[in-house]
Amino acid sequence: MKLIVVSAGLSSPSSTRLLADRLTAATLSHVDAAPEVIELRDLATEIAQHLVTGFPPARLAAALDAVAAADGLIAVTPTFAASYSGLFKSFFDVLDKDALTGKPVLLGATGGTPRHSLVTEHALRPLFTYLRALAVPTAVYAASEDWGEEGLAQRIARAGGELAHFMTAAAEQVTPGGARGLAPDVDTASAIAPRSLRGAITSVDPADGFEVVPFAQRLAALRVE
């Protein structure tokens, strides 16, 4: 399996890359995968060129192809103005709109203050939901004061285990067309946003299976006559 790590840190060394490396190590402790790190600061010029011309230079094209072919993705950004950085967003803006569909993604962010700890939920998770990725339940935010604290290590370990779990599940499941896919898991479905790629999960009882109600049907049921 292939694990791609996207780091949007701007300095060298950077806390963003450090968090990305620790999340990678936590994931690899549970799954056998070949990791590859994409440093976005090295691709900043190519990303800008692609936004202007519509054509990716060779290095950027290789990075985009690697993300599309990955079995799992770790995406980490510094916090800028209470959100992800412009470089981070620009990279995913030029990624093919279907590249992350159903792909397990672990979200991470770094910042100077704990006050931005919800950036993973109000900025990152909606972005990857829009891209139809499967963001694992635990996202990791690391403020400057978190480094060396036991709580951060626990969150990293938990998140890495979740990503490894979903990568393994995706690798083992084959769709009728022969492609690999990922179905909701009964152990973690309640912790994920309560919807699938097609609708909303209304039952997570292992005996009943997963009942997916199309969005149009749910909307019709909510209408007041």
XYZ file of N, CA and C in Angstrom:
675
model
N 0.835 -1.196 0.000
C 0.000 0.000 0.000
C 0.873 1.251 0.000
N 0.294 2.342 -0.439
C 1.008 3.606 -0.552
C 0.369 4.660 0.348
N 1.196 5.290 1.180
C 0.744 6.361 2.067
C 1.395 7.667 1.629
N 0.576 8.644 1.249
C 1.085 9.943 0.826
C 0.873 10.945 1.950
N 1.896 11.740 2.214
C 1.866 12.735 3.277
C 2.059 14.117 2.649
N 1.083 14.984 2.790
C 1.152 16.344 2.255
C 1.389 17.306 3.414
N 2.520 17.985 3.374
C 2.885 18.942 4.419
C 2.977 20.332 3.819
N 2.254 21.280 4.419
C 2.240 22.651 3.887
C 3.084 23.597 4.730
N 4.003 23.078 5.514
C 4.882 23.936 6.298
C 5.745 24.810 5.409
N 6.032 26.020 5.871
C 6.790 26.968 5.051
C 8.246 27.115 5.476
N 8.559 26.731 6.689
C 9.930 26.866 7.178
C 10.617 25.508 7.195
N 11.914 25.535 7.434
C 12.669 24.292 7.537
C 13.712 24.413 8.644
N 13.531 23.666 9.742
C 12.455 22.712 10.009
C 11.153 23.424 10.355
N 10.049 22.675 10.325
C 8.751 23.266 10.643
C 7.981 22.333 11.557
N 7.148 22.918 12.410
C 6.315 22.100 13.289
C 5.283 21.328 12.476
N 4.882 21.883 11.328
C 3.924 21.191 10.469
C 4.517 19.890 9.948
N 5.761 19.935 9.484
C 6.414 18.709 9.017
C 6.653 17.744 10.178
N 6.976 18.283 11.358
C 7.173 17.416 12.520
C 5.893 16.664 12.854
N 4.759 17.363 12.836
C 3.489 16.699 13.097
C 3.196 15.666 12.016
N 3.462 16.018 10.768
C 3.245 15.075 9.670
C 4.081 13.816 9.857
N 5.329 13.973 10.268
C 6.205 12.822 10.472
C 5.711 11.942 11.615
N 5.221 12.557 12.693
C 4.742 11.770 13.826
C 3.439 11.044 13.483
N 2.578 11.681 12.705
C 1.358 11.012 12.262
C 1.690 9.849 11.325
N 2.697 10.042 10.496
C 3.134 8.967 9.595
C 3.647 7.775 10.390
N 4.501 8.048 11.377
C 5.044 6.965 12.192
C 3.941 6.217 12.935
N 2.952 6.956 13.446
C 1.843 6.318 14.159
C 1.033 5.428 13.234
N 0.841 5.861 12.001
C 0.094 5.055 11.029
C 0.868 3.809 10.642
N 2.159 3.971 10.380
C 2.981 2.845 9.935
C 3.211 1.816 11.027
N 2.937 2.180 12.270
C 3.056 1.191 13.339
C 1.900 0.198 13.308
N 0.872 0.485 12.494
C -0.299 -0.393 12.403
C -0.489 -1.003 11.017
N 0.169 -0.466 10.002
C -0.057 -0.950 8.640
C 1.256 -0.911 7.860
N 1.438 -1.874 6.982
C 2.631 -1.943 6.147
C 2.378 -1.142 4.874
N 2.966 0.033 4.789
C 2.748 0.900 3.634
C 4.041 1.653 3.311
N 4.185 2.035 2.064
C 5.346 2.811 1.625
C 4.993 4.290 1.688
N 5.649 5.067 2.562
C 5.302 6.487 2.688
C 6.052 7.365 1.689
N 5.406 8.429 1.280
C 6.033 9.451 0.430
C 5.554 10.818 0.902
N 6.496 11.722 1.163
C 6.164 13.054 1.662
C 6.209 14.062 0.522
N 5.165 14.870 0.417
C 5.113 15.963 -0.556
C 5.184 17.266 0.222
N 6.286 17.997 0.069
C 6.461 19.301 0.713
C 5.931 20.373 -0.238
N 4.830 21.003 0.128
C 4.200 21.958 -0.781
C 5.032 23.209 -1.000
N 5.867 23.576 -0.021
C 6.683 24.780 -0.233
C 7.628 24.603 -1.418
N 8.022 23.360 -1.720
C 8.890 23.090 -2.863
C 8.132 23.160 -4.183
N 6.808 23.146 -4.112
C 5.976 23.154 -5.323
C 5.189 24.451 -5.474
N 5.501 25.459 -4.652
C 4.699 26.684 -4.646
C 4.655 27.351 -6.026
N 5.783 27.459 -6.691
C 5.821 28.096 -8.010
C 5.018 27.301 -9.023
N 5.177 25.972 -9.001
C 4.448 25.118 -9.940
C 2.934 25.188 -9.709
N 2.514 25.260 -8.431
C 1.090 25.369 -8.130
C 0.531 26.673 -8.699
N 1.272 27.777 -8.528
C 0.833 29.070 -9.067
C 0.747 29.024 -10.585
N 1.730 28.385 -11.219
C 1.704 28.270 -12.681
C 0.485 27.482 -13.154
N 0.179 26.416 -12.439
C -0.967 25.598 -12.817
C -2.268 26.380 -12.667
N -2.388 27.178 -11.601
C -3.591 27.976 -11.404
C -3.785 28.980 -12.537
N -2.686 29.492 -13.059
C -2.758 30.510 -14.111
C -2.923 29.889 -15.494
N -2.174 28.816 -15.765
C -2.156 28.243 -17.116
C -3.109 27.068 -17.299
N -3.447 26.396 -16.196
C -4.288 25.209 -16.303
C -3.518 23.948 -16.613
N -2.179 24.042 -16.679
C -1.344 22.880 -16.990
C -0.300 22.700 -15.889
N -0.218 21.523 -15.272
C 0.756 21.324 -14.200
C 2.149 21.031 -14.734
N 3.171 21.704 -14.219
C 4.541 21.317 -14.538
C 4.816 19.888 -14.076
N 5.917 19.313 -14.540
C 6.172 17.884 -14.343
C 6.194 17.490 -12.865
N 6.879 18.277 -12.011
C 6.977 17.905 -10.596
C 5.615 17.935 -9.925
N 4.812 18.933 -10.240
C 3.481 19.026 -9.655
C 2.590 17.912 -10.173
N 2.689 17.603 -11.449
C 1.882 16.526 -12.021
C 2.187 15.204 -11.322
N 3.470 14.962 -11.025
C 3.856 13.735 -10.331
C 3.263 13.697 -8.921
N 3.256 14.852 -8.241
C 2.683 14.913 -6.893
C 1.182 14.675 -6.933
N 0.488 15.278 -7.885
C -0.960 15.095 -8.001
C -1.301 13.638 -8.314
N -0.505 13.017 -9.177
C -0.730 11.611 -9.506
C -0.502 10.724 -8.287
N 0.507 11.064 -7.481
C 0.792 10.275 -6.283
C -0.358 10.333 -5.299
N -0.947 11.516 -5.117
C -2.086 11.656 -4.213
C -3.271 10.848 -4.733
N -3.522 10.933 -6.022
C -4.659 10.216 -6.607
C -4.506 8.706 -6.479
N -3.260 8.207 -6.521
C -3.012 6.768 -6.478
C -2.817 6.233 -5.071
N -2.836 7.098 -4.065
C -2.544 6.677 -2.692
C -3.658 5.817 -2.118
N -3.264 4.925 -1.204
C -4.243 4.155 -0.443
C -4.701 4.925 0.789
N -3.904 5.870 1.214
C -4.242 6.709 2.357
C -3.481 8.012 2.267
N -4.028 9.062 2.895
C -3.431 10.394 2.805
C -3.372 11.031 4.185
N -2.247 11.656 4.493
C -2.112 12.506 5.669
C -1.909 13.927 5.161
N -2.752 14.847 5.592
C -2.697 16.228 5.121
C -2.564 17.159 6.324
N -1.460 17.912 6.366
C -1.173 18.769 7.518
C -0.854 20.181 7.040
N -1.464 21.163 7.693
C -1.270 22.557 7.314
C -0.998 23.421 8.542
N -0.219 24.486 8.392
C -0.175 25.487 9.459
C -1.476 26.277 9.463
N -1.806 26.876 10.594
C -3.026 27.683 10.698
C -2.721 29.119 10.305
N -3.450 29.611 9.302
C -3.320 30.988 8.835
C -4.689 31.643 8.951
N -4.790 32.735 9.695
C -6.056 33.465 9.821
C -7.204 32.520 10.177
N -6.961 31.640 11.148
C -7.967 30.707 11.670
C -8.431 29.688 10.646
N -7.598 29.395 9.629
C -7.964 28.414 8.622
C -6.696 27.767 8.071
N -6.853 26.971 7.023
C -5.689 26.381 6.378
C -4.942 27.453 5.594
N -3.704 27.162 5.243
C -2.902 28.140 4.510
C -3.352 28.202 3.051
N -3.044 29.316 2.396
C -3.372 29.467 0.983
C -2.659 28.450 0.118
N -1.412 28.116 0.471
C -0.658 27.123 -0.295
C -1.320 25.756 -0.208
N -1.756 25.400 0.984
C -2.445 24.124 1.192
C -3.717 24.063 0.342
N -4.538 25.108 0.430
C -5.793 25.131 -0.333
C -5.534 25.121 -1.829
N -4.513 25.838 -2.276
C -4.219 25.900 -3.711
C -3.847 24.536 -4.271
N -3.111 23.748 -3.477
C -2.741 22.412 -3.952
C -3.984 21.559 -4.168
N -4.908 21.596 -3.226
C -6.112 20.780 -3.387
C -7.079 21.400 -4.388
N -6.932 22.689 -4.696
C -7.722 23.307 -5.752
C -7.344 22.749 -7.128
N -6.059 22.416 -7.329
C -5.624 21.933 -8.638
C -5.668 20.412 -8.734
N -6.006 19.742 -7.642
C -6.158 18.287 -7.666
C -7.452 17.933 -8.395
N -7.439 16.839 -9.139
C -8.647 16.394 -9.833
C -9.789 16.220 -8.844
N -10.971 16.646 -9.229
C -12.104 16.687 -8.313
C -12.516 15.304 -7.812
N -12.147 14.250 -8.514
C -12.509 12.896 -8.102
C -11.355 12.133 -7.462
N -10.213 12.773 -7.306
C -9.004 12.061 -6.870
C -9.108 11.513 -5.456
N -9.890 12.167 -4.596
C -9.959 11.756 -3.199
C -11.244 11.021 -2.846
N -12.082 10.725 -3.819
C -13.357 10.086 -3.532
C -13.167 8.755 -2.794
N -13.711 8.669 -1.584
C -13.623 7.446 -0.800
C -12.262 7.152 -0.210
N -11.315 8.068 -0.340
C -9.952 7.814 0.131
C -9.823 8.193 1.604
N -9.253 7.311 2.449
C -9.048 7.653 3.859
C -8.020 8.777 4.014
N -8.375 9.792 4.803
C -7.504 10.953 5.000
C -7.419 11.279 6.484
N -6.214 11.492 6.962
C -5.981 11.940 8.333
C -5.650 13.425 8.279
N -6.379 14.240 9.030
C -6.233 15.686 9.002
C -5.399 16.171 10.178
N -4.482 17.107 9.904
C -3.669 17.682 10.969
C -3.414 19.154 10.722
N -3.185 19.883 11.802
C -2.894 21.313 11.694
C -2.026 21.730 12.874
N -1.242 22.769 12.666
C -0.399 23.323 13.721
C -0.699 24.810 13.866
N -0.426 25.343 15.048
C -0.659 26.761 15.287
C 0.048 27.217 16.546
N 0.061 28.505 16.754
C 0.769 29.061 17.893
C -0.040 29.107 19.167
N -1.351 28.882 19.067
C -2.204 29.008 20.244
C -3.292 27.945 20.231
N -3.700 27.443 21.395
C -4.794 26.466 21.447
C -6.133 27.030 20.984
N -6.256 28.360 20.892
C -7.535 28.962 20.502
C -7.965 28.553 19.095
N -7.018 28.056 18.283
C -7.353 27.642 16.920
C -7.534 26.130 16.805
N -7.754 25.448 17.914
C -7.773 23.990 17.895
C -8.912 23.406 17.060
N -9.965 24.187 16.821
C -11.082 23.682 16.023
C -10.909 23.935 14.527
N -9.733 24.374 14.110
C -9.506 24.607 12.683
C -9.669 23.316 11.882
N -9.330 22.186 12.500
C -9.484 20.916 11.788
C -10.949 20.598 11.508
N -11.844 21.106 12.368
C -13.262 20.788 12.219
C -14.028 21.820 11.397
N -13.712 23.116 11.575
C -14.504 24.123 10.846
C -13.887 24.508 9.511
N -12.659 24.071 9.238
C -12.034 24.407 7.956
C -11.611 23.152 7.189
N -10.789 22.315 7.808
C -10.253 21.161 7.086
C -11.309 20.103 6.777
N -12.080 19.717 7.772
C -13.042 18.638 7.539
C -14.080 19.003 6.472
N -14.651 20.219 6.469
C -15.573 20.571 5.383
C -14.914 20.524 4.001
N -13.642 20.924 3.917
C -12.946 20.882 2.626
C -12.869 19.456 2.102
N -12.474 18.526 2.963
C -12.300 17.154 2.497
C -13.628 16.420 2.358
N -14.645 16.868 3.072
C -15.988 16.347 2.826
C -16.454 16.749 1.438
N -16.180 17.997 1.062
C -16.538 18.467 -0.281
C -15.820 17.636 -1.356
N -14.574 17.246 -1.077
C -13.795 16.451 -2.026
C -14.163 14.969 -1.965
N -15.152 14.621 -1.134
C -15.681 13.264 -0.987
C -14.637 12.295 -0.448
N -13.689 12.807 0.310
C -12.735 11.946 0.991
C -13.365 11.409 2.270
N -12.774 10.353 2.813
C -13.229 9.796 4.086
C -12.257 10.265 5.171
N -12.575 11.393 5.793
C -11.723 11.920 6.864
C -11.925 11.083 8.118
N -10.835 10.559 8.696
C -10.961 9.687 9.861
C -11.475 10.504 11.048
N -12.103 9.852 12.024
C -12.755 10.584 13.113
C -11.846 11.516 13.895
N -10.610 11.097 14.175
C -9.713 11.909 14.989
C -8.814 12.772 14.122
N -8.962 14.087 14.214
C -8.038 15.028 13.592
C -7.117 15.561 14.685
N -5.907 15.947 14.319
C -4.909 16.340 15.318
C -4.477 17.783 15.097
N -4.682 18.604 16.129
C -4.185 19.977 16.131
C -3.086 20.074 17.183
N -1.977 20.687 16.824
C -0.861 20.838 17.751
C -0.494 22.304 17.885
N -0.768 22.877 19.056
C -0.315 24.233 19.364
C 1.121 24.165 19.864
N 1.767 25.313 19.927
C 3.168 25.349 20.348
C 3.373 24.698 21.711
N 2.427 24.906 22.615
C 2.575 24.382 23.974
C 2.241 22.901 24.092
N 1.722 22.296 23.015
C 1.334 20.884 23.073
C 2.504 19.926 22.918
N 3.590 20.405 22.301
C 4.700 19.510 22.017
C 5.314 18.997 23.311
N 5.467 17.687 23.381
C 5.996 17.064 24.577
C 4.938 16.682 25.583
N 3.688 17.082 25.348
C 2.602 16.756 26.258
C 2.020 15.383 25.909
N 1.583 14.672 26.928
C 1.060 13.321 26.729
C -0.200 13.328 25.878
N -1.025 14.356 26.033
C -2.274 14.410 25.285
C -2.058 14.403 23.784
N -1.056 15.140 23.303
C -0.778 15.174 21.874
C -0.343 13.797 21.389
N 0.523 13.150 22.137
C 0.985 11.814 21.752
C -0.173 10.835 21.668
N -1.120 10.940 22.583
C -2.280 10.045 22.567
C -3.152 10.302 21.351
N -3.364 11.577 21.013
C -4.192 11.891 19.845
C -3.521 11.410 18.563
N -2.211 11.578 18.487
C -1.477 11.118 17.304
C -1.594 9.608 17.161
N -1.415 8.888 18.262
C -1.498 7.423 18.216
C -2.891 6.969 17.795
N -3.922 7.615 18.347
C -5.289 7.236 18.008
C -5.591 7.523 16.540
N -5.190 8.680 16.062
C -5.451 9.050 14.670
C -4.711 8.132 13.705
N -3.464 7.808 14.016
C -2.703 6.906 13.159
C -3.343 5.532 13.087
N -3.841 5.042 14.213
C -4.519 3.754 14.215
C -5.791 3.772 13.385
N -6.533 4.880 13.443
C -7.757 4.989 12.646
C -7.459 4.995 11.156
N -6.447 5.753 10.745
C -6.110 5.786 9.325
C -5.669 4.412 8.850
N -4.840 3.747 9.633
C -4.382 2.409 9.256
C -5.556 1.454 9.118
N -6.520 1.570 10.024
C -7.714 0.709 9.985
C -8.477 0.907 8.683
N -8.710 2.162 8.303
C -9.474 2.422 7.089
C -8.682 2.068 5.832
N -7.362 2.259 5.853
C -6.547 1.853 4.704
C -6.624 0.352 4.505
N -6.540 -0.407 5.593
C -6.606 -1.859 5.502
C -7.974 -2.305 5.013
N -9.028 -1.684 5.537
C -10.383 -2.038 5.113
C -10.589 -1.755 3.633
N -10.066 -0.635 3.161
C -10.214 -0.278 1.747
C -9.454 -1.249 0.861
N -8.274 -1.679 1.313
C -7.462 -2.594 0.511
C -8.096 -3.972 0.410
N -8.858 -4.357 1.433
C -9.444 -5.692 1.461
C -10.784 -5.770 0.763
N -11.425 -4.629 0.545
C -12.751 -4.640 -0.061
C -12.648 -4.376 -1.548
N -13.351 -5.174 -2.343
C -13.364 -5.020 -3.795
C -14.791 -4.795 -4.237
N -15.006 -3.769 -5.033
C -16.341 -3.464 -5.531
C -16.688 -4.412 -6.677
N -17.980 -4.495 -7.077
C -18.358 -5.393 -8.173
C -17.583 -5.130 -9.456
N -17.162 -3.906 -9.684
C -16.400 -3.603 -10.889
C -14.939 -3.961 -10.795
N -14.514 -4.447 -9.630
C -13.129 -4.856 -9.476
C -12.246 -3.822 -8.819
N -12.778 -2.632 -8.579
C -11.985 -1.580 -7.947
C -12.107 -1.683 -6.440
N -11.085 -1.173 -5.759
C -11.142 -1.169 -4.309
C -12.066 -0.067 -3.827
N -12.803 -0.339 -2.748
C -13.712 0.641 -2.190
C -13.724 0.532 -0.693
N -14.475 1.404 -0.042
C -14.523 1.405 1.414
C -15.949 1.598 1.877
N -16.455 0.644 2.631
C -17.790 0.742 3.206
C -17.676 1.246 4.629
N -18.730 1.839 5.179
C -18.702 2.274 6.568
C -18.431 1.117 7.512
N -17.794 1.386 8.607
C -17.441 0.373 9.586
C -18.286 0.576 10.835
N -18.837 -0.525 11.399
C -19.769 -0.393 12.508
C -19.104 0.128 13.768
N -17.786 -0.040 13.882
C -17.090 0.402 15.088
C -16.841 1.903 15.102
N -16.817 2.507 13.930
C -16.453 3.917 13.871
C -17.500 4.786 13.194
N -18.551 4.170 12.651
C -19.546 4.942 11.899
C -20.185 6.020 12.753
N -20.405 5.710 14.037
C -21.058 6.694 14.896
C -20.171 7.889 15.182
N -18.855 7.732 14.974
C -17.942 8.837 15.239
C -17.698 9.690 14.011
N -18.129 9.195 12.843
C -17.933 9.930 11.598
C -19.159 10.789 11.347
N -18.999 11.851 10.579
C -20.165 12.641 10.187
C -21.219 11.706 9.624
N -22.475 11.810 10.068
C -23.478 10.785 9.766
C -24.006 10.843 8.349
N -23.111 10.650 7.394
C -23.564 10.546 6.023
C -22.532 9.796 5.202
N -22.976 9.157 4.166
C -22.091 8.441 3.276
C -21.929 9.273 2.021
N -21.262 8.709 1.011
C -21.094 9.449 -0.236
C -22.416 9.603 -0.975
N -23.415 8.776 -0.650
C -24.676 8.807 -1.395
C -25.829 9.373 -0.602
N -25.760 9.337 0.700
C -26.899 9.786 1.481
C -26.561 9.817 2.946
N -27.461 9.378 3.794
C -27.249 9.418 5.236
C -27.376 8.027 5.818
N -26.449 7.658 6.710
C -26.517 6.372 7.379
C -27.569 6.477 8.475
N -28.605 5.683 8.375
C -29.671 5.754 9.368
C -29.663 4.555 10.297
N -28.859 3.533 10.014
C -28.757 2.375 10.889
C -27.324 1.906 10.934
N -26.793 1.707 12.146
C -25.443 1.170 12.284
C -25.465 -0.118 13.095
N -26.625 -0.773 13.158
C -26.751 -2.051 13.843
C -26.153 -3.132 12.948
N -25.136 -3.875 13.434
C -24.526 -4.913 12.601
C -25.539 -5.924 12.085
N -26.614 -6.147 12.843
C -27.620 -7.117 12.407
C -28.448 -6.580 11.247
N -28.614 -5.263 11.199
C -29.442 -4.654 10.157
C -28.634 -4.249 8.935
N -27.320 -4.071 9.111
C -26.517 -3.536 8.026
C -26.631 -2.025 7.978
N -26.148 -1.430 6.925
C -26.172 0.015 6.795
C -27.280 0.408 5.821
N -28.252 1.132 6.318
C -29.348 1.605 5.485
C -29.024 3.015 5.032
N -28.837 3.204 3.727
C -28.489 4.508 3.184
C -29.696 5.093 2.479
N -30.163 6.218 2.976
C -31.347 6.870 2.420
C -30.894 7.998 1.508
N -31.284 7.978 0.226
C -30.882 9.054 -0.694
C -31.282 10.422 -0.167
N -30.487 11.421 -0.488
C -30.721 12.765 0.003
C -32.096 13.289 -0.407
N -32.487 13.016 -1.654
C -33.772 13.519 -2.149
C -34.924 12.953 -1.325
N -34.803 11.697 -0.926
C -35.862 11.087 -0.121
C -35.914 11.696 1.262
N -34.751 11.970 1.859
C -34.717 12.601 3.173
C -35.289 14.003 3.110
N -34.958 14.746 2.033
C -35.457 16.104 1.877
C -36.968 16.116 1.751
N -37.508 15.166 0.988
C -38.955 15.092 0.798
C -39.664 14.818 2.123
N -39.046 14.005 2.975
C -39.658 13.667 4.256
C -39.689 14.851 5.196
N -38.783 15.808 4.976
C -38.718 16.973 5.849
C -39.656 18.101 5.438
N -40.183 18.025 4.237
C -41.040 19.081 3.732
C -42.369 19.101 4.488
N -42.825 20.290 4.770
C -44.105 20.457 5.447
C -45.178 20.694 4.388
N -46.173 19.823 4.440
C -47.248 19.958 3.443
C -48.094 21.194 3.738
